[in-house]
PDB file of C-alpha atoms and ligand atoms in Angstrom:
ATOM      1  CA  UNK G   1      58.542 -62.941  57.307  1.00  0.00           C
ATOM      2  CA  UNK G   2      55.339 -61.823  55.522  1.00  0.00           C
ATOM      3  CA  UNK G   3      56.797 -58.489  55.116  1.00  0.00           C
ATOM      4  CA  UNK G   4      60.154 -59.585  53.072  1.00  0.00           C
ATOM      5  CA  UNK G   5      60.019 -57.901  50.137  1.00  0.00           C
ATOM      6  CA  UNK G   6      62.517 -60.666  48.844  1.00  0.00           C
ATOM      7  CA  UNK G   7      59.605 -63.283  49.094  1.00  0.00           C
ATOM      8  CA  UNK G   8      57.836 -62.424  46.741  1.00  0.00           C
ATOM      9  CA  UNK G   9      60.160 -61.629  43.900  1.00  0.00           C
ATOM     10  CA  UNK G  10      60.964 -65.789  44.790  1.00  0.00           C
ATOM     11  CA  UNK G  11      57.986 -66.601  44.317  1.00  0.00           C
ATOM     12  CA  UNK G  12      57.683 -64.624  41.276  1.00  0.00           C
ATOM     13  CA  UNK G  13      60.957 -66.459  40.044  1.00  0.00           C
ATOM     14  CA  UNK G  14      59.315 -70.132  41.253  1.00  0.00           C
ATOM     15  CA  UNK G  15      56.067 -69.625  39.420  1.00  0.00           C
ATOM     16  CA  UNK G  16      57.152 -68.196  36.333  1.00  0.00           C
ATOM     17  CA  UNK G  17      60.699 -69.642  35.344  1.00  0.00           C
ATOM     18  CA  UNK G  18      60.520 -72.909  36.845  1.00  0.00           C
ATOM     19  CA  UNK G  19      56.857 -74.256  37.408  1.00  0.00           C
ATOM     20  CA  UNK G  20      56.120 -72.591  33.938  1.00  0.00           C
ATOM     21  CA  UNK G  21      58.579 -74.706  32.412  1.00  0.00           C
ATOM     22  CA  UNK G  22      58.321 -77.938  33.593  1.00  0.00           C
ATOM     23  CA  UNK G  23      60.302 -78.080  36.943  1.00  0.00           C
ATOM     24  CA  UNK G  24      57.600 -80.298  38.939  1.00  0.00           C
ATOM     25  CA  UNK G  25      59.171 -81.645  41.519  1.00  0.00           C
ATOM     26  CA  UNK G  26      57.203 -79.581  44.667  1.00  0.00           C
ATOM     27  CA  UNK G  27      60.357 -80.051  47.293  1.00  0.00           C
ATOM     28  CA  UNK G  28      62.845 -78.275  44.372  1.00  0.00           C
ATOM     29  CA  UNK G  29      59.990 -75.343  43.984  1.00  0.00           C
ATOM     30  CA  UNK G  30      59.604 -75.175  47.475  1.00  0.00           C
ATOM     31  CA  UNK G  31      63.160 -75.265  48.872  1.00  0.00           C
ATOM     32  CA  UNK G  32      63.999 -72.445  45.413  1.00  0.00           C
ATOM     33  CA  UNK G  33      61.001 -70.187  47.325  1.00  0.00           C
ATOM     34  CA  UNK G  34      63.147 -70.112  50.774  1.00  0.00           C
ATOM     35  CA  UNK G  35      66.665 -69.581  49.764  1.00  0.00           C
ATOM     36  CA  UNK G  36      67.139 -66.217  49.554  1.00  0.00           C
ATOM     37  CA  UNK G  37      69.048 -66.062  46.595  1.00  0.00           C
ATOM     38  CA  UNK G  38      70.020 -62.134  46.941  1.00  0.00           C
ATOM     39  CA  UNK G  39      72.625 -63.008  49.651  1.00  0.00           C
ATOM     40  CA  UNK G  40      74.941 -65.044  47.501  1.00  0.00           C
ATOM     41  CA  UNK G  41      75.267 -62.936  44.528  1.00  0.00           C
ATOM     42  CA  UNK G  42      77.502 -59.397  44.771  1.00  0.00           C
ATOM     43  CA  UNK G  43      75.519 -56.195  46.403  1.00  0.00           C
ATOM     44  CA  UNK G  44      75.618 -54.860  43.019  1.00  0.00           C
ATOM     45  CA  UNK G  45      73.799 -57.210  41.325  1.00  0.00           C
ATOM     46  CA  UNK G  46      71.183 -57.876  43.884  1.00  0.00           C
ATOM     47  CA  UNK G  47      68.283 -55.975  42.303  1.00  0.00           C
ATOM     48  CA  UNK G  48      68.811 -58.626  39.827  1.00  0.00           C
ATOM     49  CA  UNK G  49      69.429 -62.075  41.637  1.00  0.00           C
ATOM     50  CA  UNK G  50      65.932 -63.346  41.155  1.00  0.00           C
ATOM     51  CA  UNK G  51      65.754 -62.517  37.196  1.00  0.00           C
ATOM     52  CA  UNK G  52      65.937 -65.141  34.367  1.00  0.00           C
ATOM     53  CA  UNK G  53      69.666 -65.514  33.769  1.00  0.00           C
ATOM     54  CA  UNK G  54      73.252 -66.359  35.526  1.00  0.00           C
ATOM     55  CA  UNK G  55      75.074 -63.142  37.159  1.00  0.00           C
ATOM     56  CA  UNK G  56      79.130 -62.757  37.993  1.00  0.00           C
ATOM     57  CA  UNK G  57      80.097 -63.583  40.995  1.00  0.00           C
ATOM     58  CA  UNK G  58      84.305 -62.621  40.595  1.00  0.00           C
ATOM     59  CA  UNK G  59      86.858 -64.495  39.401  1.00  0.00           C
ATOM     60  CA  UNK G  60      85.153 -64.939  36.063  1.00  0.00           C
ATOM     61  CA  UNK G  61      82.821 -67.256  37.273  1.00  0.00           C
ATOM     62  CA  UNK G  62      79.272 -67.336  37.526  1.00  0.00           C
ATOM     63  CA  UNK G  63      75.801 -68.144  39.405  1.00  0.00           C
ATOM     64  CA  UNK G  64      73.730 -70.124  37.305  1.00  0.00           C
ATOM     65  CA  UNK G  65      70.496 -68.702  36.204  1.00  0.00           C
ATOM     66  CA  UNK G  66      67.763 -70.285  38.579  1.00  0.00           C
ATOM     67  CA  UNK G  67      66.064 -72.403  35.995  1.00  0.00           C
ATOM     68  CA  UNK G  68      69.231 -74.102  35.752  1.00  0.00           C
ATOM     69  CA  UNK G  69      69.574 -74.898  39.305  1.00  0.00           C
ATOM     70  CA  UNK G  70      66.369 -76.113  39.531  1.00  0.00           C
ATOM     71  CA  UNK G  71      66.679 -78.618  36.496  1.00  0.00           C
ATOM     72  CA  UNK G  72      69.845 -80.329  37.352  1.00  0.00           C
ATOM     73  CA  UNK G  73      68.395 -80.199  41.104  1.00  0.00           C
ATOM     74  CA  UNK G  74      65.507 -81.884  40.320  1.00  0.00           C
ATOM     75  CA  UNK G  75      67.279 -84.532  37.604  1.00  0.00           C
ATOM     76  CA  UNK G  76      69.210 -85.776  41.290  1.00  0.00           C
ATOM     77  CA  UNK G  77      65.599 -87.318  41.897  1.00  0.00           C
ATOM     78  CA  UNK G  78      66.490 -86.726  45.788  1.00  0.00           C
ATOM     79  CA  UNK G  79      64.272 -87.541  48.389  1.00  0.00           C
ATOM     80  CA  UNK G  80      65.610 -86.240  51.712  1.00  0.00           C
ATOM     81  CA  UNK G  81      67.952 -89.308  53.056  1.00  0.00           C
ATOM     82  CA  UNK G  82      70.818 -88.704  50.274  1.00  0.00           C
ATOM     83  CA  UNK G  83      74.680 -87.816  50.784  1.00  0.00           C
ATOM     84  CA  UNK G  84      75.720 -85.650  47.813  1.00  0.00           C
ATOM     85  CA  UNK G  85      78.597 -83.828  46.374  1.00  0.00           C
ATOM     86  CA  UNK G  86      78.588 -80.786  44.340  1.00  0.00           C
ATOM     87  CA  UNK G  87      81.861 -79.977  42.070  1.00  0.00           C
ATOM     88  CA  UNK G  88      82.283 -76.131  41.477  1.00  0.00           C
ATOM     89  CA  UNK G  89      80.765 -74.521  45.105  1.00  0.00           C
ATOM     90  CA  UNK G  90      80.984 -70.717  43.505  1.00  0.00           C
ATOM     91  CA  UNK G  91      78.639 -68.805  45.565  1.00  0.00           C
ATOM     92  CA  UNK G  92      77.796 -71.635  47.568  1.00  0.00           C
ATOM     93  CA  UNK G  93      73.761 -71.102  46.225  1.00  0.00           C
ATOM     94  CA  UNK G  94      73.256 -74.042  44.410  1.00  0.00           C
ATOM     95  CA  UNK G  95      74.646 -76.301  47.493  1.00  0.00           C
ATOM     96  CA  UNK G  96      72.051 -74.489  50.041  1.00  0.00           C
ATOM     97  CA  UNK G  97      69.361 -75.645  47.724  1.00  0.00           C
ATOM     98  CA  UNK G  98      70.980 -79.218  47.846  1.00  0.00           C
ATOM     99  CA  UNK G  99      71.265 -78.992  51.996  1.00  0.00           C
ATOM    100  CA  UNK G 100      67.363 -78.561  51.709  1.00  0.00           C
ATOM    101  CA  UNK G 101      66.734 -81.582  49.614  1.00  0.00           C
ATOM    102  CA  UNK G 102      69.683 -83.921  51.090  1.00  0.00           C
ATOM    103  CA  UNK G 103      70.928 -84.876  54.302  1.00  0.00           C
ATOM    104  CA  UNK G 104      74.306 -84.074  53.996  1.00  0.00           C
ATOM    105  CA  UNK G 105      76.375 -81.801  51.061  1.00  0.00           C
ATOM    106  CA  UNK G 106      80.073 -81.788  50.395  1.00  0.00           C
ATOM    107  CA  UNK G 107      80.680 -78.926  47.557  1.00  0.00           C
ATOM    108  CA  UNK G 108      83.947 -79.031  45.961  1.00  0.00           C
ATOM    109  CA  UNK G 109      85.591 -75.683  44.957  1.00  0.00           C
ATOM    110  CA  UNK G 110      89.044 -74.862  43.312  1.00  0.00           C
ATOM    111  CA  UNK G 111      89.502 -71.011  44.240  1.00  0.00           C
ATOM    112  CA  UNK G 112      90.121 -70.393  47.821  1.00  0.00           C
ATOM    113  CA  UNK G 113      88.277 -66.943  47.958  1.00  0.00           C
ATOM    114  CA  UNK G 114      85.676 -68.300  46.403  1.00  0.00           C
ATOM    115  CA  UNK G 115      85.048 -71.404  48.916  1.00  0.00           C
ATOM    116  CA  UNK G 116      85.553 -68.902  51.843  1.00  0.00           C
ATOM    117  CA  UNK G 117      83.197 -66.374  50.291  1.00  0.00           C
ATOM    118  CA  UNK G 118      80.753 -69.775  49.505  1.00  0.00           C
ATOM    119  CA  UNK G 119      80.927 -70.641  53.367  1.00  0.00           C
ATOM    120  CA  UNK G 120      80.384 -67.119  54.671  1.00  0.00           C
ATOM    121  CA  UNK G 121      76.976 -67.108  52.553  1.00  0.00           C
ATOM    122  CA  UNK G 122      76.219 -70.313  53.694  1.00  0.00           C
ATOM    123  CA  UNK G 123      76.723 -69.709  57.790  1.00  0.00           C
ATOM    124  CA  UNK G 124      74.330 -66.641  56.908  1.00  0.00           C
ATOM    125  CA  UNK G 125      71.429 -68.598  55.589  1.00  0.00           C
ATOM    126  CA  UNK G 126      72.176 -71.347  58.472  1.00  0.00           C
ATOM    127  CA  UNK G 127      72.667 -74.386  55.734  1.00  0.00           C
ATOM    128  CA  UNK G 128      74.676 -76.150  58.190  1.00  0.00           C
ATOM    129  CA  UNK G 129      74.839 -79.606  56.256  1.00  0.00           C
ATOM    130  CA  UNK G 130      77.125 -78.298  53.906  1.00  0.00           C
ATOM    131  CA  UNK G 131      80.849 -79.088  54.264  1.00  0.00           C
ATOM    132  CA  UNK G 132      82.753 -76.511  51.530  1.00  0.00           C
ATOM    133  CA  UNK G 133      86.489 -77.957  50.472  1.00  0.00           C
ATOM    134  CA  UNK G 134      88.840 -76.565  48.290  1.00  0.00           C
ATOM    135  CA  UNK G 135      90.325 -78.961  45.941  1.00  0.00           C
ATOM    136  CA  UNK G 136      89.959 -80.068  42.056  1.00  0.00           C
ATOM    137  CA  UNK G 137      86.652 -81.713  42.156  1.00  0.00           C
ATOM    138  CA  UNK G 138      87.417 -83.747  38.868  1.00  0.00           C
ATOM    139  CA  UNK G 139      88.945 -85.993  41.253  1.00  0.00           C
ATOM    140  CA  UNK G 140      85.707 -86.117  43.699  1.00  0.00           C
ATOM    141  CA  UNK G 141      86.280 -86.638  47.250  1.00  0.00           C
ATOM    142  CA  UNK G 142      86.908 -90.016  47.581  1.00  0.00           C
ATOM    143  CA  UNK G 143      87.022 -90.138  51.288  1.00  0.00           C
ATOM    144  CA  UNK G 144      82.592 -90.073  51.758  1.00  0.00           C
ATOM    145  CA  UNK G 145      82.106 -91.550  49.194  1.00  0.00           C
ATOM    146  CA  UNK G 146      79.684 -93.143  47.527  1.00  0.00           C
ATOM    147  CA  UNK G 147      77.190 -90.599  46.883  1.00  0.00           C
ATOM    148  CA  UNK G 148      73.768 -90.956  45.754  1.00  0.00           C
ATOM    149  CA  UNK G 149      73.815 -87.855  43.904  1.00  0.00           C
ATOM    150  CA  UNK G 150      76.789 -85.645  42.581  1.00  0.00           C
ATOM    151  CA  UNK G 151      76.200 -82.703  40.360  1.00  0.00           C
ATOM    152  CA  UNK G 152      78.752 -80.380  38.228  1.00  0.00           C
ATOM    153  CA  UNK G 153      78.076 -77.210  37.870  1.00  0.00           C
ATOM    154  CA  UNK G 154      80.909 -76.644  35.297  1.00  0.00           C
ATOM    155  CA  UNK G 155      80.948 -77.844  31.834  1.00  0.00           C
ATOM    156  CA  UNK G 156      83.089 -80.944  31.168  1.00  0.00           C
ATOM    157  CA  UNK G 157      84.713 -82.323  28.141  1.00  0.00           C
ATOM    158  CA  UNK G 158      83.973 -86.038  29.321  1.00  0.00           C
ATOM    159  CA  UNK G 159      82.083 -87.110  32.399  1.00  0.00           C
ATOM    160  CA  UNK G 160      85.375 -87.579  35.058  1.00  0.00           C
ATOM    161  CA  UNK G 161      85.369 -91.490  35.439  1.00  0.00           C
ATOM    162  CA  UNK G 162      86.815 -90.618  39.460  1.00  0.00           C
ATOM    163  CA  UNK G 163      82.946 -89.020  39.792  1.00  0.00           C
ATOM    164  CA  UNK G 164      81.309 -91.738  38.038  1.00  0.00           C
ATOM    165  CA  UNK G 165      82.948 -94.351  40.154  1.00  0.00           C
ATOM    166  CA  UNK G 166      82.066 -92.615  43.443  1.00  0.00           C
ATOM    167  CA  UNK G 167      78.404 -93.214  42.772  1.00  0.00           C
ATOM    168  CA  UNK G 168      76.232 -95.364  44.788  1.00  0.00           C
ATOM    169  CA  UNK G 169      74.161 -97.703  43.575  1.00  0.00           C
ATOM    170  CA  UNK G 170      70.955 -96.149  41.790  1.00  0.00           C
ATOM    171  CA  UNK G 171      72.983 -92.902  42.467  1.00  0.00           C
ATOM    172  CA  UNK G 172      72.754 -90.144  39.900  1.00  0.00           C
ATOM    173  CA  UNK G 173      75.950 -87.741  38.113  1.00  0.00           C
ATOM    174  CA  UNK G 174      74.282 -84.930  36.800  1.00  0.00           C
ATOM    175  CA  UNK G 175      76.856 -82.459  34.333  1.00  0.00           C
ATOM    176  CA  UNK G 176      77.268 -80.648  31.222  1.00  0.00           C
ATOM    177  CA  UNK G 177      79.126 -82.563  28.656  1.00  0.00           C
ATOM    178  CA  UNK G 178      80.754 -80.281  25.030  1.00  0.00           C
ATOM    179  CA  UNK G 179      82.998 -78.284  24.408  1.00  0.00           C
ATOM    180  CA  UNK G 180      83.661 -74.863  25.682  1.00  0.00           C
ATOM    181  CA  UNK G 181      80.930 -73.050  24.475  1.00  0.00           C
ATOM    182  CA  UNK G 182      77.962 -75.316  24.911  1.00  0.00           C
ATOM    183  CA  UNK G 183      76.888 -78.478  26.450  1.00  0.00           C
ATOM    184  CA  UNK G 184      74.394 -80.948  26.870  1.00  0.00           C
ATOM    185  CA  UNK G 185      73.210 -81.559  30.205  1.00  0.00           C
ATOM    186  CA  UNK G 186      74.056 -85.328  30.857  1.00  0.00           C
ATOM    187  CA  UNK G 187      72.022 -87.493  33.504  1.00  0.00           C
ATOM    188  CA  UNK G 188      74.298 -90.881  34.278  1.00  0.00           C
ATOM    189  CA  UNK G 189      72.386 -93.520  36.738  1.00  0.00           C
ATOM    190  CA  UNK G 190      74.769 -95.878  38.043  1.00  0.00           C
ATOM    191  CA  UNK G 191      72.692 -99.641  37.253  1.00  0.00           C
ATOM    192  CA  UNK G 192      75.511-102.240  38.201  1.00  0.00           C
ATOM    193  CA  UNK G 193      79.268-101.941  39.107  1.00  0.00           C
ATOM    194  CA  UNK G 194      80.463-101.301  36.175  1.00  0.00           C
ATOM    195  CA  UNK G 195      77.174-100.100  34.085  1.00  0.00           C
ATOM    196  CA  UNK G 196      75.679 -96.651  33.472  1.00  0.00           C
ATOM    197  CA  UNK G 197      72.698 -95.192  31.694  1.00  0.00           C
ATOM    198  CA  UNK G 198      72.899 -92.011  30.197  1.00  0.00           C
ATOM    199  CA  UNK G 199      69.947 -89.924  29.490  1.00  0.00           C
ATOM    200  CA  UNK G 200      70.920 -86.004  27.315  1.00  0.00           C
ATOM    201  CA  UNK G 201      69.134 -83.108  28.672  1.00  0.00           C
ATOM    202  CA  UNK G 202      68.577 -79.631  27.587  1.00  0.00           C
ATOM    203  CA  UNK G 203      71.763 -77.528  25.457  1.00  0.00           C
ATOM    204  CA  UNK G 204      73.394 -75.365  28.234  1.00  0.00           C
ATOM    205  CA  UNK G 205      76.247 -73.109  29.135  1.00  0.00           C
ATOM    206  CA  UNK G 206      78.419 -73.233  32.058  1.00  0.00           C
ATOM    207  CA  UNK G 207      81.989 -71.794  32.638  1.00  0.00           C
ATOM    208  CA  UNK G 208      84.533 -74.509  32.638  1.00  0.00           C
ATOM    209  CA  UNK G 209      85.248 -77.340  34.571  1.00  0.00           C
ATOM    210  CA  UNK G 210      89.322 -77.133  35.052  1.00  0.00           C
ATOM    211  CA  UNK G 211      91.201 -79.811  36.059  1.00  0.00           C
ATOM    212  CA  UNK G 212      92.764 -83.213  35.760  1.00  0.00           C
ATOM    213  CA  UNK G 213      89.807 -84.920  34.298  1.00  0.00           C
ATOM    214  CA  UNK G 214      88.758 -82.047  33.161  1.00  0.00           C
ATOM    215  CA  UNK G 215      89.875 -79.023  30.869  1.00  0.00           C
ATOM    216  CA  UNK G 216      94.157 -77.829  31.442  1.00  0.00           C
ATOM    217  CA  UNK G 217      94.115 -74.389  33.051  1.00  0.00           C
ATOM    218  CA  UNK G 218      94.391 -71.752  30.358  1.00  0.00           C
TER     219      UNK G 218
HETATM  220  N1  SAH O   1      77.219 -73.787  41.663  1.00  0.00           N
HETATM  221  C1  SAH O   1      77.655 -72.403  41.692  1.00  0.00           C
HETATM  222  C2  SAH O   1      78.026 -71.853  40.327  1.00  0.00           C
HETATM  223  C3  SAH O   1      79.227 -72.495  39.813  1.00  0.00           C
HETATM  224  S1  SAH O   1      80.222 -71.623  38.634  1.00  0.00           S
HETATM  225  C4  SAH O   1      76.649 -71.510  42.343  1.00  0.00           C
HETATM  226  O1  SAH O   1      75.571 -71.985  42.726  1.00  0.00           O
HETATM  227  O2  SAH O   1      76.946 -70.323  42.496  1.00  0.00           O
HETATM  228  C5  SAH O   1      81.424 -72.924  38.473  1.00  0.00           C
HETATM  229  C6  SAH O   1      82.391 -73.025  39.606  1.00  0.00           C
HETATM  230  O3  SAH O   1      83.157 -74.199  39.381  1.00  0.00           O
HETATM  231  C7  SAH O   1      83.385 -71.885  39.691  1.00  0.00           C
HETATM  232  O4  SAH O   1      83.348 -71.321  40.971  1.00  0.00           O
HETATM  233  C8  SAH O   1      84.723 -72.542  39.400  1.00  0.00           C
HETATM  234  O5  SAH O   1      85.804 -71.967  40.100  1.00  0.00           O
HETATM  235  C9  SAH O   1      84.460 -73.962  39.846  1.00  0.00           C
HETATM  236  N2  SAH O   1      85.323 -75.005  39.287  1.00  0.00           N
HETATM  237  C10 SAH O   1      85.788 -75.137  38.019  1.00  0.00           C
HETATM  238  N3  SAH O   1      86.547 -76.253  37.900  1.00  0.00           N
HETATM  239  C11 SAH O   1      86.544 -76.850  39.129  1.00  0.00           C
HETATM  240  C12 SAH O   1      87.133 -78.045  39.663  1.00  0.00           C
HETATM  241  N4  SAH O   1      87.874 -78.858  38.925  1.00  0.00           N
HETATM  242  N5  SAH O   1      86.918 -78.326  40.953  1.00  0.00           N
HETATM  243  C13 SAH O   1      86.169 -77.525  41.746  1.00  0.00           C
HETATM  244  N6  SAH O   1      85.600 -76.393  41.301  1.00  0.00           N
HETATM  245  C14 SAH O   1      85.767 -76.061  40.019  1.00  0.00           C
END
């Protein structure tokens, strides 16, 4: 492996957009350093998939710039044990980086070629804790639920109450809360049955989340 010239353009990315600016946790920083990243975005944009910023992946949608993966991994606080769910699956890249940090993934996406194109990525990288479903995943996935972490990758106009209420104890819903143009990445900790703490991250920029609970199809 020493001679994969990917290797060290991810370590590159580790050292100086994420431990640079505050992403501590070492399992994120390590499990960002062995995804290869280049095999989920388009072979035209490879040259670029370990730079500082989000790249197209079709359909109008995007893969988040790394930084960003790395935050609203590390806000999930997971230690290795944890069932989580992922809403908006796109390239399937933010959900291998879950598989490393979780014991099991379910990743929610609402265009078909995308979800297939998400899975092929993902048998090619071996993440084989990751369970890919098409569906609106405003709605969550009821049926394994409750999840100690679930994270949106899509910006919301409201955190979707089905998500909230499919959180375990302790369990965290990470997701960008705004309008259309820019959110604020919101951190919800389940603390009772009915209670919630919010904590308001960083200003960030997502595609939308479409969907019942969360913006109509335009
Ligand atoms: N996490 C992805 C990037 C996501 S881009 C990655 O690592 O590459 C946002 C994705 O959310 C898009 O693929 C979009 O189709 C999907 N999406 C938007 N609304 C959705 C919904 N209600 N349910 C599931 N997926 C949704």
């Amino acid at each position: 492996m020493n001679d994969d010239p990917t290797r060290q353009a991810r370590q590159q990315m580790v050292e100086r957009q994420l431990r640079a600016r505050a992403i501590s946790d070492e399992r994120v920083l390590a499990a960002m350093g062995r995804v290869p990243r280049h095999l989920f975005v388009p072979e035209s944009y490879r040259h670029e998939a370990y730079d500082d910023h989000p790249l197209p992946i079709g359909r109008g949608q995007t893969i988040s710039q790394p930084y960003m993966v790395a935050l609203m991994t590390q806000a999930l606080g997971l230690r290795g044990g944890e069932r989580v769910l992922e809403i908006g699956t796109g390239s399937g890249y933010q959900a291998a980086i879950l598989a490393e940090l979780a014991a099991e993934v379910i990743s929610l996406e609402r265009l078909p070629e995308l979800a297939e194109q998400a899975r092929q990525h993902l048998r090619l990288v071996g993440a084989d804790n990751v369970e890919v479903q098409v569906a609106d995943g405003t709605r969550g996935w009821p049926a394994r639920s409750p999840y100690q972490g679930i994270v949106v990758t899509a910006g919301a106009p409201a955190p979707p109450r089905p998500l909230l209420e499919q959180l375990a104890p302790q369990g965290r819903l990470v997701v960008p809360v705004g309008d259309r143009f820019t959110q604020i990445l919101e951190i919800h900790t389940r603390t009772g049955p009915r209670g919630y703490q919010v904590r308001r991250d960083t200003a960030c920029r997502f595609v939308d989340l479409v969907g019942e609970h969360g913006w109509p199809e335009t």
